[in-house]
Amino acid sequence: MALTGRAALLAALGALPVGIWEPSWTGILAVNAPLALACACDAALAAPVRRLGLTRSGDTSVRLGESADVTLTVTNPSGRPLRAHLRDAWPPSSWEPGTEVTASRQHLTVPAGERRRLTTRLRPTRRGDRQADRVTIRSYGPLGLFSRQGSHKVPWTVRVLPPFTSRKHLPSKLARLRELDGRTSVLTRGEGTEFDSLREYVPGDDTRSIDWRATARRTTVAVRTWRPERDRHILLVLDTGRTSAGRVGDAPRLDASMDAALLLAALASRAGDRVDLLAYDRRVRALVQGSAAGDVLPSLVNAMAGLEPELVETDARGLTATARRTAPRRSLIVLLTSLAAAPIEEGLLPVLSGLTQRHTVLLASVADPHIARMAKARGNTDAVYEAAAAAQAEAERRRTAEQLQRRGVTVVDATPDNLAPALADAYLALKSAGRL
């Protein structure tokens, strides 16, 4: 229980004339006794906070950058009307910056024996689970002189999912996929192709593709054509170690890697391929296996929601060993990691053969556009030195990429906005060439 500002103001106004005309204890008592009586009556008429019933309903998940509505139902079982101020507390990252105070506080009136619903609109600024804190209610009497205050735990969790901004590229990539899927056949048989059809030989066709048995049964020369095989296995490997924490623009590298992985997963599942996910640094952070085609994206975004970069060096040997166990048969393994020279040369290259001997390996890395801009700057002496440092960094990335390519790895190095479509294009190129 507590006095309100209104009661304090009335007490001060009552004490003012006493202090001017009759400064005595009798005068103070004469002024404050009625006020104390009014406060006591007000406190007695205020609805009890502890007896209130509170429940939640509403959204349980939301994409980063979008809004979620959580409804709080307040039931007043007492015989006195509830006049209250309410604070619905959530973690600071549940709100847009600067809006927490206004968004979390509301005025509430609930007649005796009735209920009211309040909606709290969240707009989270980070991925992961946002759990509701306490609901604090301050109940006032009809005169507004006295208040009762109490807090209730009303559990609720809103999972903030990756935004998947690259989904805008999906229609164009699916159009290219339809061209490959039975419409564009090839004469070269690869490990990731299956027999499509026979057609008549035309000048320029590879004579190795001639089907002599079929030719013997017809009057024209027949050649075999092949198409990309379906039901291939793709393992997306997210490196959640130290290098994934580096910020490119206003987000960590891990976020851009997730976005690229989601676009590739959506595309590959539509192509009839099976997609699994492994997130690893020094231990498994997330593992998604065996999802049906229609459940791939929901499973992946749910697993990615709580992932955060870990400030530890990634154990490349453990990562490759876990990837081999997760993909025991021939697969396309997509490593979403850094192209920084030291982690690649000291960590990944010595153990890379364990993957490339059995699998097709594709490495995708987030490039920093700021470094490219620095490399072109020539405005003053400082800019020239910065340009030299940026050019050296770019040269190191190219050398690292070349080392990987010499070991049979396809490398995609692109800025955050371009990484997802570039990775999807690389997948389509491998599929078209029958290399999955």
GROMACS .gro file of C-alpha atoms in nm:
model
  436
    1MET     CA    1   0.000   0.000   0.000
    2ALA     CA    2   0.117   0.354  -0.069
    3LEU     CA    3  -0.003   0.711  -0.068
    4THR     CA    4  -0.043   0.869  -0.409
    5GLY     CA    5   0.089   1.200  -0.528
    6ARG     CA    6  -0.261   1.344  -0.491
    7ALA     CA    7  -0.263   1.264  -0.117
    8ALA     CA    8   0.080   1.420  -0.073
    9LEU     CA    9  -0.034   1.733  -0.258
   10LEU     CA   10  -0.345   1.767  -0.040
   11ALA     CA   11  -0.133   1.722   0.274
   12ALA     CA   12   0.104   1.995   0.158
   13LEU     CA   13  -0.180   2.232   0.072
   14GLY     CA   14  -0.337   2.168   0.415
   15ALA     CA   15  -0.009   2.230   0.597
   16LEU     CA   16   0.050   2.562   0.421
   17PRO     CA   17  -0.223   2.768   0.597
   18VAL     CA   18  -0.144   2.598   0.929
   19GLY     CA   19   0.217   2.705   0.897
   20ILE     CA   20   0.115   3.063   0.813
   21TRP     CA   21  -0.171   3.129   1.059
   22GLU     CA   22  -0.170   2.860   1.330
   23PRO     CA   23   0.165   2.672   1.347
   24SER     CA   24   0.076   2.412   1.609
   25TRP     CA   25   0.028   2.038   1.641
   26THR     CA   26  -0.339   2.098   1.692
   27GLY     CA   27  -0.365   2.276   1.359
   28ILE     CA   28  -0.171   2.001   1.181
   29LEU     CA   29  -0.395   1.736   1.336
   30ALA     CA   30  -0.709   1.928   1.242
   31VAL     CA   31  -0.602   1.938   0.878
   32ASN     CA   32  -0.455   1.589   0.841
   33ALA     CA   33  -0.710   1.387   1.041
   34PRO     CA   34  -0.981   1.420   0.772
   35LEU     CA   35  -0.719   1.345   0.505
   36ALA     CA   36  -0.604   1.033   0.691
   37LEU     CA   37  -0.966   0.919   0.723
   38ALA     CA   38  -1.022   0.976   0.351
   39CYS     CA   39  -0.706   0.776   0.268
   40ALA     CA   40  -0.820   0.489   0.490
   41CYS     CA   41  -1.160   0.480   0.321
   42ASP     CA   42  -0.995   0.500  -0.021
   43ALA     CA   43  -0.764   0.209   0.063
   44ALA     CA   44  -1.059   0.001   0.179
   45LEU     CA   45  -1.247   0.068  -0.144
   46ALA     CA   46  -0.952  -0.011  -0.374
   47ALA     CA   47  -0.984  -0.350  -0.544
   48PRO     CA   48  -0.742  -0.611  -0.400
   49VAL     CA   49  -0.455  -0.686  -0.639
   50ARG     CA   50  -0.366  -1.032  -0.511
   51ARG     CA   51  -0.707  -1.177  -0.595
   52LEU     CA   52  -0.698  -1.074  -0.960
   53GLY     CA   53  -0.685  -1.348  -1.222
   54LEU     CA   54  -0.444  -1.298  -1.513
   55THR     CA   55  -0.402  -1.513  -1.824
   56ARG     CA   56  -0.227  -1.466  -2.159
   57SER     CA   57  -0.300  -1.558  -2.518
   58GLY     CA   58  -0.178  -1.450  -2.858
   59ASP     CA   59   0.126  -1.494  -3.081
   60THR     CA   60   0.393  -1.745  -2.985
   61SER     CA   61   0.632  -1.669  -3.270
   62VAL     CA   62   0.720  -1.377  -3.493
   63ARG     CA   63   0.980  -1.301  -3.758
   64LEU     CA   64   1.247  -1.051  -3.665
   65GLY     CA   65   1.135  -0.705  -3.776
   66GLU     CA   66   0.763  -0.784  -3.747
   67SER     CA   67   0.516  -0.725  -3.462
   68ALA     CA   68   0.360  -0.977  -3.225
   69ASP     CA   69   0.044  -0.920  -3.021
   70VAL     CA   70   0.009  -1.079  -2.677
   71THR     CA   71  -0.328  -1.042  -2.503
   72LEU     CA   72  -0.348  -1.018  -2.125
   73THR     CA   73  -0.689  -1.099  -1.972
   74VAL     CA   74  -0.749  -0.945  -1.628
   75THR     CA   75  -1.037  -1.089  -1.423
   76ASN     CA   76  -1.166  -0.898  -1.119
   77PRO     CA   77  -1.347  -1.146  -0.887
   78SER     CA   78  -1.389  -0.894  -0.604
   79GLY     CA   79  -1.696  -0.687  -0.530
   80ARG     CA   80  -1.511  -0.360  -0.592
   81PRO     CA   81  -1.429  -0.205  -0.929
   82LEU     CA   82  -1.063  -0.209  -1.030
   83ARG     CA   83  -0.906   0.122  -1.128
   84ALA     CA   84  -0.543   0.054  -1.199
   85HIS     CA   85  -0.223   0.124  -1.382
   86LEU     CA   86  -0.061  -0.188  -1.525
   87ARG     CA   87   0.297  -0.258  -1.636
   88ASP     CA   88   0.355  -0.565  -1.853
   89ALA     CA   89   0.731  -0.624  -1.828
   90TRP     CA   90   0.929  -0.792  -2.107
   91PRO     CA   91   1.304  -0.798  -2.185
   92PRO     CA   92   1.431  -0.468  -2.334
   93SER     CA   93   1.495  -0.628  -2.675
   94SER     CA   94   1.121  -0.700  -2.705
   95TRP     CA   95   1.050  -0.338  -2.799
   96GLU     CA   96   1.164  -0.087  -3.054
   97PRO     CA   97   1.427   0.140  -2.897
   98GLY     CA   98   1.268   0.422  -2.698
   99THR     CA   99   0.916   0.273  -2.689
  100GLU     CA  100   0.938   0.043  -2.384
  101VAL     CA  101   0.788   0.285  -2.132
  102THR     CA  102   0.480   0.375  -2.336
  103ALA     CA  103   0.425   0.028  -2.483
  104SER     CA  104   0.445  -0.163  -2.155
  105ARG     CA  105   0.222   0.062  -1.941
  106GLN     CA  106  -0.156   0.086  -1.967
  107HIS     CA  107  -0.451   0.222  -1.770
  108LEU     CA  108  -0.718  -0.030  -1.680
  109THR     CA  109  -1.072  -0.024  -1.541
  110VAL     CA  110  -1.250  -0.352  -1.464
  111PRO     CA  111  -1.598  -0.351  -1.304
  112ALA     CA  112  -1.661  -0.590  -1.016
  113GLY     CA  113  -1.698  -0.951  -1.131
  114GLU     CA  114  -1.595  -0.876  -1.490
  115ARG     CA  115  -1.286  -0.912  -1.708
  116ARG     CA  116  -1.101  -0.697  -1.956
  117ARG     CA  117  -0.843  -0.771  -2.223
  118LEU     CA  118  -0.532  -0.565  -2.290
  119THR     CA  119  -0.307  -0.615  -2.592
  120THR     CA  120   0.067  -0.565  -2.567
  121ARG     CA  121   0.237  -0.518  -2.904
  122LEU     CA  122   0.594  -0.643  -2.917
  123ARG     CA  123   0.845  -0.563  -3.189
  124PRO     CA  124   1.160  -0.759  -3.101
  125THR     CA  125   1.502  -0.639  -3.213
  126ARG     CA  126   1.686  -0.969  -3.166
  127ARG     CA  127   1.630  -1.335  -3.248
  128GLY     CA  128   1.562  -1.591  -2.978
  129ASP     CA  129   1.304  -1.650  -2.707
  130ARG     CA  130   1.149  -1.351  -2.533
  131GLN     CA  131   0.991  -1.450  -2.202
  132ALA     CA  132   0.739  -1.235  -2.021
  133ASP     CA  133   0.843  -1.097  -1.684
  134ARG     CA  134   0.606  -0.993  -1.404
  135VAL     CA  135   0.283  -0.801  -1.451
  136THR     CA  136   0.271  -0.524  -1.191
  137ILE     CA  137  -0.068  -0.370  -1.107
  138ARG     CA  138  -0.130  -0.061  -0.895
  139SER     CA  139  -0.495  -0.043  -0.785
  140TYR     CA  140  -0.641   0.294  -0.679
  141GLY     CA  141  -0.938   0.381  -0.464
  142PRO     CA  142  -1.220   0.600  -0.603
  143LEU     CA  143  -1.060   0.917  -0.456
  144GLY     CA  144  -0.714   0.840  -0.596
  145LEU     CA  145  -0.550   0.899  -0.256
  146PHE     CA  146  -0.426   0.550  -0.179
  147SER     CA  147  -0.309   0.254  -0.387
  148ARG     CA  148  -0.246  -0.116  -0.351
  149GLN     CA  149   0.033  -0.270  -0.557
  150GLY     CA  150   0.119  -0.628  -0.641
  151SER     CA  151   0.292  -0.836  -0.907
  152HIS     CA  152   0.184  -1.154  -1.082
  153LYS     CA  153   0.386  -1.404  -1.280
  154VAL     CA  154   0.203  -1.473  -1.605
  155PRO     CA  155   0.438  -1.689  -1.817
  156TRP     CA  156   0.447  -1.649  -2.194
  157THR     CA  157   0.720  -1.699  -2.452
  158VAL     CA  158   0.746  -1.544  -2.796
  159ARG     CA  159   1.006  -1.702  -3.023
  160VAL     CA  160   1.167  -1.452  -3.258
  161LEU     CA  161   1.254  -1.624  -3.585
  162PRO     CA  162   1.509  -1.525  -3.851
  163PRO     CA  163   1.356  -1.271  -4.091
  164PHE     CA  164   1.430  -1.468  -4.415
  165THR     CA  165   1.464  -1.150  -4.619
  166SER     CA  166   1.607  -1.346  -4.914
  167ARG     CA  167   1.272  -1.516  -4.983
  168LYS     CA  168   1.215  -1.241  -5.242
  169HIS     CA  169   1.467  -1.427  -5.461
  170LEU     CA  170   1.283  -1.759  -5.438
  171PRO     CA  171   1.044  -1.714  -5.737
  172SER     CA  172   1.329  -1.644  -5.981
  173LYS     CA  173   1.534  -1.936  -5.850
  174LEU     CA  174   1.235  -2.169  -5.876
  175ALA     CA  175   1.189  -2.059  -6.236
  176ARG     CA  176   1.547  -2.162  -6.308
  177LEU     CA  177   1.490  -2.488  -6.125
  178ARG     CA  178   1.189  -2.569  -6.344
  179GLU     CA  179   1.412  -2.527  -6.648
  180LEU     CA  180   1.646  -2.789  -6.506
  181ASP     CA  181   1.382  -3.025  -6.374
  182GLY     CA  182   1.304  -3.231  -6.681
  183ARG     CA  183   1.301  -2.942  -6.927
  184THR     CA  184   1.675  -2.900  -6.975
  185SER     CA  185   1.844  -3.233  -7.035
  186VAL     CA  186   2.217  -3.287  -7.084
  187LEU     CA  187   2.426  -3.537  -7.277
  188THR     CA  188   2.693  -3.578  -7.010
  189ARG     CA  189   2.621  -3.829  -6.739
  190GLY     CA  190   2.734  -3.715  -6.394
  191GLU     CA  191   2.710  -3.861  -6.045
  192GLY     CA  192   2.405  -3.648  -5.975
  193THR     CA  193   2.210  -3.725  -6.292
  194GLU     CA  194   1.958  -3.986  -6.391
  195PHE     CA  195   1.841  -4.115  -6.730
  196ASP     CA  196   1.584  -3.886  -6.890
  197SER     CA  197   1.503  -3.993  -7.246
  198LEU     CA  198   1.626  -4.086  -7.592
  199ARG     CA  199   1.630  -3.841  -7.879
  200GLU     CA  200   1.757  -3.830  -8.234
  201TYR     CA  201   2.123  -3.757  -8.286
  202VAL     CA  202   2.209  -3.413  -8.426
  203PRO     CA  203   2.549  -3.302  -8.553
  204GLY     CA  204   2.765  -3.182  -8.266
  205ASP     CA  205   2.635  -3.433  -8.010
  206ASP     CA  206   2.894  -3.629  -7.814
  207THR     CA  207   2.925  -3.968  -7.981
  208ARG     CA  208   2.979  -4.125  -7.639
  209SER     CA  209   2.612  -4.055  -7.568
  210ILE     CA  210   2.489  -4.270  -7.857
  211ASP     CA  211   2.271  -4.560  -7.743
  212TRP     CA  212   2.372  -4.830  -7.992
  213ARG     CA  213   2.105  -5.078  -7.883
  214ALA     CA  214   1.829  -4.823  -7.931
  215THR     CA  215   1.987  -4.718  -8.261
  216ALA     CA  216   1.974  -5.078  -8.384
  217ARG     CA  217   1.598  -5.088  -8.322
  218ARG     CA  218   1.524  -4.772  -8.522
  219THR     CA  219   1.623  -4.614  -8.850
  220THR     CA  220   1.795  -4.313  -8.690
  221VAL     CA  221   2.082  -4.273  -8.446
  222ALA     CA  222   1.958  -4.228  -8.086
  223VAL     CA  223   2.141  -4.056  -7.801
  224ARG     CA  224   2.076  -4.073  -7.428
  225THR     CA  225   1.995  -3.759  -7.232
  226TRP     CA  226   2.025  -3.712  -6.857
  227ARG     CA  227   1.864  -3.481  -6.608
  228PRO     CA  228   1.955  -3.372  -6.257
  229GLU     CA  229   1.866  -3.644  -6.008
  230ARG     CA  230   1.615  -3.580  -5.732
  231ASP     CA  231   1.625  -3.692  -5.370
  232ARG     CA  232   1.985  -3.586  -5.313
  233HIS     CA  233   2.101  -3.509  -4.960
  234ILE     CA  234   2.213  -3.158  -4.862
  235LEU     CA  235   2.371  -3.081  -4.527
  236LEU     CA  236   2.384  -2.714  -4.429
  237VAL     CA  237   2.664  -2.654  -4.177
  238LEU     CA  238   2.651  -2.325  -3.986
  239ASP     CA  239   2.976  -2.222  -3.820
  240THR     CA  240   2.869  -2.051  -3.496
  241GLY     CA  241   3.222  -1.987  -3.370
  242ARG     CA  242   3.411  -1.664  -3.312
  243THR     CA  243   3.430  -1.553  -3.674
  244SER     CA  244   3.049  -1.563  -3.709
  245ALA     CA  245   3.021  -1.288  -3.446
  246GLY     CA  246   3.192  -1.025  -3.662
  247ARG     CA  247   2.946  -0.757  -3.763
  248VAL     CA  248   2.894  -0.670  -4.127
  249GLY     CA  249   2.677  -0.362  -4.143
  250ASP     CA  250   2.438  -0.375  -3.849
  251ALA     CA  251   2.418  -0.754  -3.806
  252PRO     CA  252   2.657  -1.041  -3.727
  253ARG     CA  253   2.786  -1.258  -4.010
  254LEU     CA  254   2.583  -1.545  -3.867
  255ASP     CA  255   2.257  -1.372  -3.960
  256ALA     CA  256   2.355  -1.343  -4.328
  257SER     CA  257   2.464  -1.708  -4.327
  258MET     CA  258   2.127  -1.811  -4.184
  259ASP     CA  259   1.942  -1.614  -4.449
  260ALA     CA  260   2.142  -1.781  -4.726
  261ALA     CA  261   2.084  -2.123  -4.571
  262LEU     CA  262   1.708  -2.066  -4.560
  263LEU     CA  263   1.688  -1.969  -4.928
  264LEU     CA  264   1.892  -2.273  -5.028
  265ALA     CA  265   1.679  -2.499  -4.808
  266ALA     CA  266   1.357  -2.365  -4.962
  267LEU     CA  267   1.493  -2.413  -5.313
  268ALA     CA  268   1.640  -2.759  -5.253
  269SER     CA  269   1.327  -2.892  -5.085
  270ARG     CA  270   1.121  -2.778  -5.385
  271ALA     CA  271   1.372  -2.960  -5.606
  272GLY     CA  272   1.297  -3.284  -5.424
  273ASP     CA  273   1.623  -3.291  -5.229
  274ARG     CA  274   1.650  -3.370  -4.857
  275VAL     CA  275   1.787  -3.091  -4.640
  276ASP     CA  276   1.944  -3.121  -4.294
  277LEU     CA  277   2.105  -2.858  -4.073
  278LEU     CA  278   2.405  -2.871  -3.840
  279ALA     CA  279   2.517  -2.572  -3.630
  280TYR     CA  280   2.856  -2.622  -3.468
  281ASP     CA  281   3.149  -2.444  -3.302
  282ARG     CA  282   3.309  -2.666  -3.037
  283ARG     CA  283   2.992  -2.868  -2.991
  284VAL     CA  284   2.661  -2.918  -3.168
  285ARG     CA  285   2.440  -2.612  -3.120
  286ALA     CA  286   2.153  -2.727  -3.341
  287LEU     CA  287   2.073  -3.035  -3.547
  288VAL     CA  288   1.773  -3.080  -3.777
  289GLN     CA  289   1.737  -3.410  -3.960
  290GLY     CA  290   1.471  -3.601  -4.146
  291SER     CA  291   1.217  -3.323  -4.194
  292ALA     CA  292   0.954  -3.375  -4.462
  293ALA     CA  293   0.968  -3.135  -4.757
  294GLY     CA  294   0.683  -2.923  -4.625
  295ASP     CA  295   0.837  -2.903  -4.277
  296VAL     CA  296   1.193  -2.811  -4.373
  297LEU     CA  297   1.162  -2.434  -4.344
  298PRO     CA  298   0.961  -2.432  -4.018
  299SER     CA  299   1.207  -2.678  -3.863
  300LEU     CA  300   1.509  -2.475  -3.973
  301VAL     CA  301   1.384  -2.134  -3.865
  302ASN     CA  302   1.279  -2.276  -3.529
  303ALA     CA  303   1.625  -2.426  -3.476
  304MET     CA  304   1.801  -2.109  -3.591
  305ALA     CA  305   1.596  -1.875  -3.373
  306GLY     CA  306   1.800  -1.932  -3.059
  307LEU     CA  307   2.144  -1.951  -3.221
  308GLU     CA  308   2.399  -1.690  -3.120
  309PRO     CA  309   2.769  -1.663  -3.212
  310GLU     CA  310   2.996  -1.819  -2.952
  311LEU     CA  311   3.322  -1.638  -2.877
  312VAL     CA  312   3.534  -1.952  -2.916
  313GLU     CA  313   3.749  -2.084  -3.199
  314THR     CA  314   3.562  -2.340  -3.406
  315ASP     CA  315   3.692  -2.695  -3.373
  316ALA     CA  316   3.733  -2.779  -3.742
  317ARG     CA  317   3.822  -3.142  -3.674
  318GLY     CA  318   3.513  -3.189  -3.461
  319LEU     CA  319   3.299  -3.008  -3.719
  320THR     CA  320   3.409  -3.230  -4.008
  321ALA     CA  321   3.374  -3.546  -3.799
  322THR     CA  322   3.021  -3.449  -3.697
  323ALA     CA  323   2.934  -3.363  -4.057
  324ARG     CA  324   3.054  -3.707  -4.172
  325ARG     CA  325   2.840  -3.878  -3.909
  326THR     CA  326   2.539  -3.668  -4.005
  327ALA     CA  327   2.589  -3.739  -4.377
  328PRO     CA  328   2.719  -4.097  -4.403
  329ARG     CA  329   2.634  -4.122  -4.774
  330ARG     CA  330   2.738  -3.896  -5.059
  331SER     CA  331   2.592  -3.549  -5.004
  332LEU     CA  332   2.631  -3.184  -5.086
  333ILE     CA  333   2.785  -3.029  -4.775
  334VAL     CA  334   2.744  -2.652  -4.758
  335LEU     CA  335   2.983  -2.488  -4.511
  336LEU     CA  336   2.869  -2.140  -4.410
  337THR     CA  337   3.182  -2.005  -4.249
  338SER     CA  338   3.451  -1.737  -4.274
  339LEU     CA  339   3.712  -1.707  -4.549
  340ALA     CA  340   3.961  -1.557  -4.304
  341ALA     CA  341   4.302  -1.704  -4.383
  342ALA     CA  342   4.407  -1.817  -4.034
  343PRO     CA  343   4.099  -2.026  -3.941
  344ILE     CA  344   4.091  -2.187  -4.286
  345GLU     CA  345   4.463  -2.264  -4.317
  346GLU     CA  346   4.515  -2.376  -3.957
  347GLY     CA  347   4.178  -2.537  -3.895
  348LEU     CA  348   3.982  -2.646  -4.202
  349LEU     CA  349   4.241  -2.726  -4.471
  350PRO     CA  350   4.420  -3.002  -4.275
  351VAL     CA  351   4.093  -3.195  -4.225
  352LEU     CA  352   3.909  -3.098  -4.544
  353SER     CA  353   3.998  -3.418  -4.729
  354GLY     CA  354   3.774  -3.607  -4.487
  355LEU     CA  355   3.479  -3.432  -4.655
  356THR     CA  356   3.592  -3.391  -5.017
  357GLN     CA  357   3.680  -3.760  -5.063
  358ARG     CA  358   3.316  -3.862  -5.032
  359HIS     CA  359   3.107  -3.547  -5.063
  360THR     CA  360   3.066  -3.243  -5.283
  361VAL     CA  361   3.167  -2.945  -5.070
  362LEU     CA  362   3.050  -2.587  -5.118
  363LEU     CA  363   3.179  -2.309  -4.892
  364ALA     CA  364   2.986  -1.983  -4.861
  365SER     CA  365   3.129  -1.680  -4.683
  366VAL     CA  366   3.005  -1.330  -4.603
  367ALA     CA  367   3.220  -1.054  -4.752
  368ASP     CA  368   3.232  -0.709  -4.594
  369PRO     CA  369   3.126  -0.440  -4.846
  370HIS     CA  370   3.301  -0.178  -4.634
  371ILE     CA  371   3.638  -0.335  -4.721
  372ALA     CA  372   3.558  -0.311  -5.093
  373ARG     CA  373   3.472   0.057  -5.051
  374MET     CA  374   3.792   0.118  -4.856
  375ALA     CA  375   3.999  -0.045  -5.131
  376LYS     CA  376   3.872   0.213  -5.382
  377ALA     CA  377   3.916   0.524  -5.163
  378ARG     CA  378   4.191   0.770  -5.257
  379GLY     CA  379   4.074   1.095  -5.097
  380ASN     CA  380   4.370   1.162  -4.867
  381THR     CA  381   4.678   1.001  -4.717
  382ASP     CA  382   4.482   0.809  -4.454
  383ALA     CA  383   4.243   0.680  -4.720
  384VAL     CA  384   4.536   0.554  -4.929
  385TYR     CA  385   4.677   0.359  -4.634
  386GLU     CA  386   4.333   0.217  -4.559
  387ALA     CA  387   4.294   0.123  -4.925
  388ALA     CA  388   4.625  -0.063  -4.915
  389ALA     CA  389   4.516  -0.256  -4.604
  390ALA     CA  390   4.179  -0.336  -4.763
  391ALA     CA  391   4.346  -0.455  -5.084
  392GLN     CA  392   4.573  -0.682  -4.881
  393ALA     CA  393   4.271  -0.828  -4.699
  394GLU     CA  394   4.094  -0.892  -5.030
  395ALA     CA  395   4.406  -1.059  -5.172
  396GLU     CA  396   4.424  -1.290  -4.869
  397ARG     CA  397   4.061  -1.391  -4.920
  398ARG     CA  398   4.128  -1.467  -5.287
  399ARG     CA  399   4.433  -1.679  -5.200
  400THR     CA  400   4.232  -1.868  -4.938
  401ALA     CA  401   3.951  -1.927  -5.188
  402GLU     CA  402   4.201  -2.055  -5.446
  403GLN     CA  403   4.346  -2.301  -5.193
  404LEU     CA  404   3.999  -2.436  -5.129
  405GLN     CA  405   3.917  -2.457  -5.499
  406ARG     CA  406   4.236  -2.656  -5.566
  407ARG     CA  407   4.104  -2.911  -5.317
  408GLY     CA  408   3.775  -2.942  -5.505
  409VAL     CA  409   3.565  -2.700  -5.300
  410THR     CA  410   3.322  -2.463  -5.471
  411VAL     CA  411   3.357  -2.120  -5.308
  412VAL     CA  412   3.092  -1.847  -5.288
  413ASP     CA  413   3.216  -1.517  -5.145
  414ALA     CA  414   2.954  -1.241  -5.150
  415THR     CA  415   2.822  -0.946  -4.951
  416PRO     CA  416   2.527  -1.003  -4.713
  417ASP     CA  417   2.268  -0.885  -4.967
  418ASN     CA  418   2.413  -1.104  -5.244
  419LEU     CA  419   2.517  -1.416  -5.053
  420ALA     CA  420   2.179  -1.591  -5.056
  421PRO     CA  421   2.112  -1.562  -5.433
  422ALA     CA  422   2.476  -1.642  -5.512
  423LEU     CA  423   2.460  -1.958  -5.301
  424ALA     CA  424   2.134  -2.061  -5.469
  425ASP     CA  425   2.295  -2.007  -5.811
  426ALA     CA  426   2.592  -2.223  -5.711
  427TYR     CA  427   2.355  -2.501  -5.604
  428LEU     CA  428   2.167  -2.484  -5.933
  429ALA     CA  429   2.494  -2.491  -6.127
  430LEU     CA  430   2.610  -2.802  -5.941
  431LYS     CA  431   2.272  -2.966  -5.994
  432SER     CA  432   2.273  -2.882  -6.363
  433ALA     CA  433   2.622  -3.027  -6.401
  434GLY     CA  434   2.521  -3.346  -6.223
  435ARG     CA  435   2.770  -3.293  -5.941
  436LEU     CA  436   2.538  -3.344  -5.645
   0.00000   0.00000   0.00000
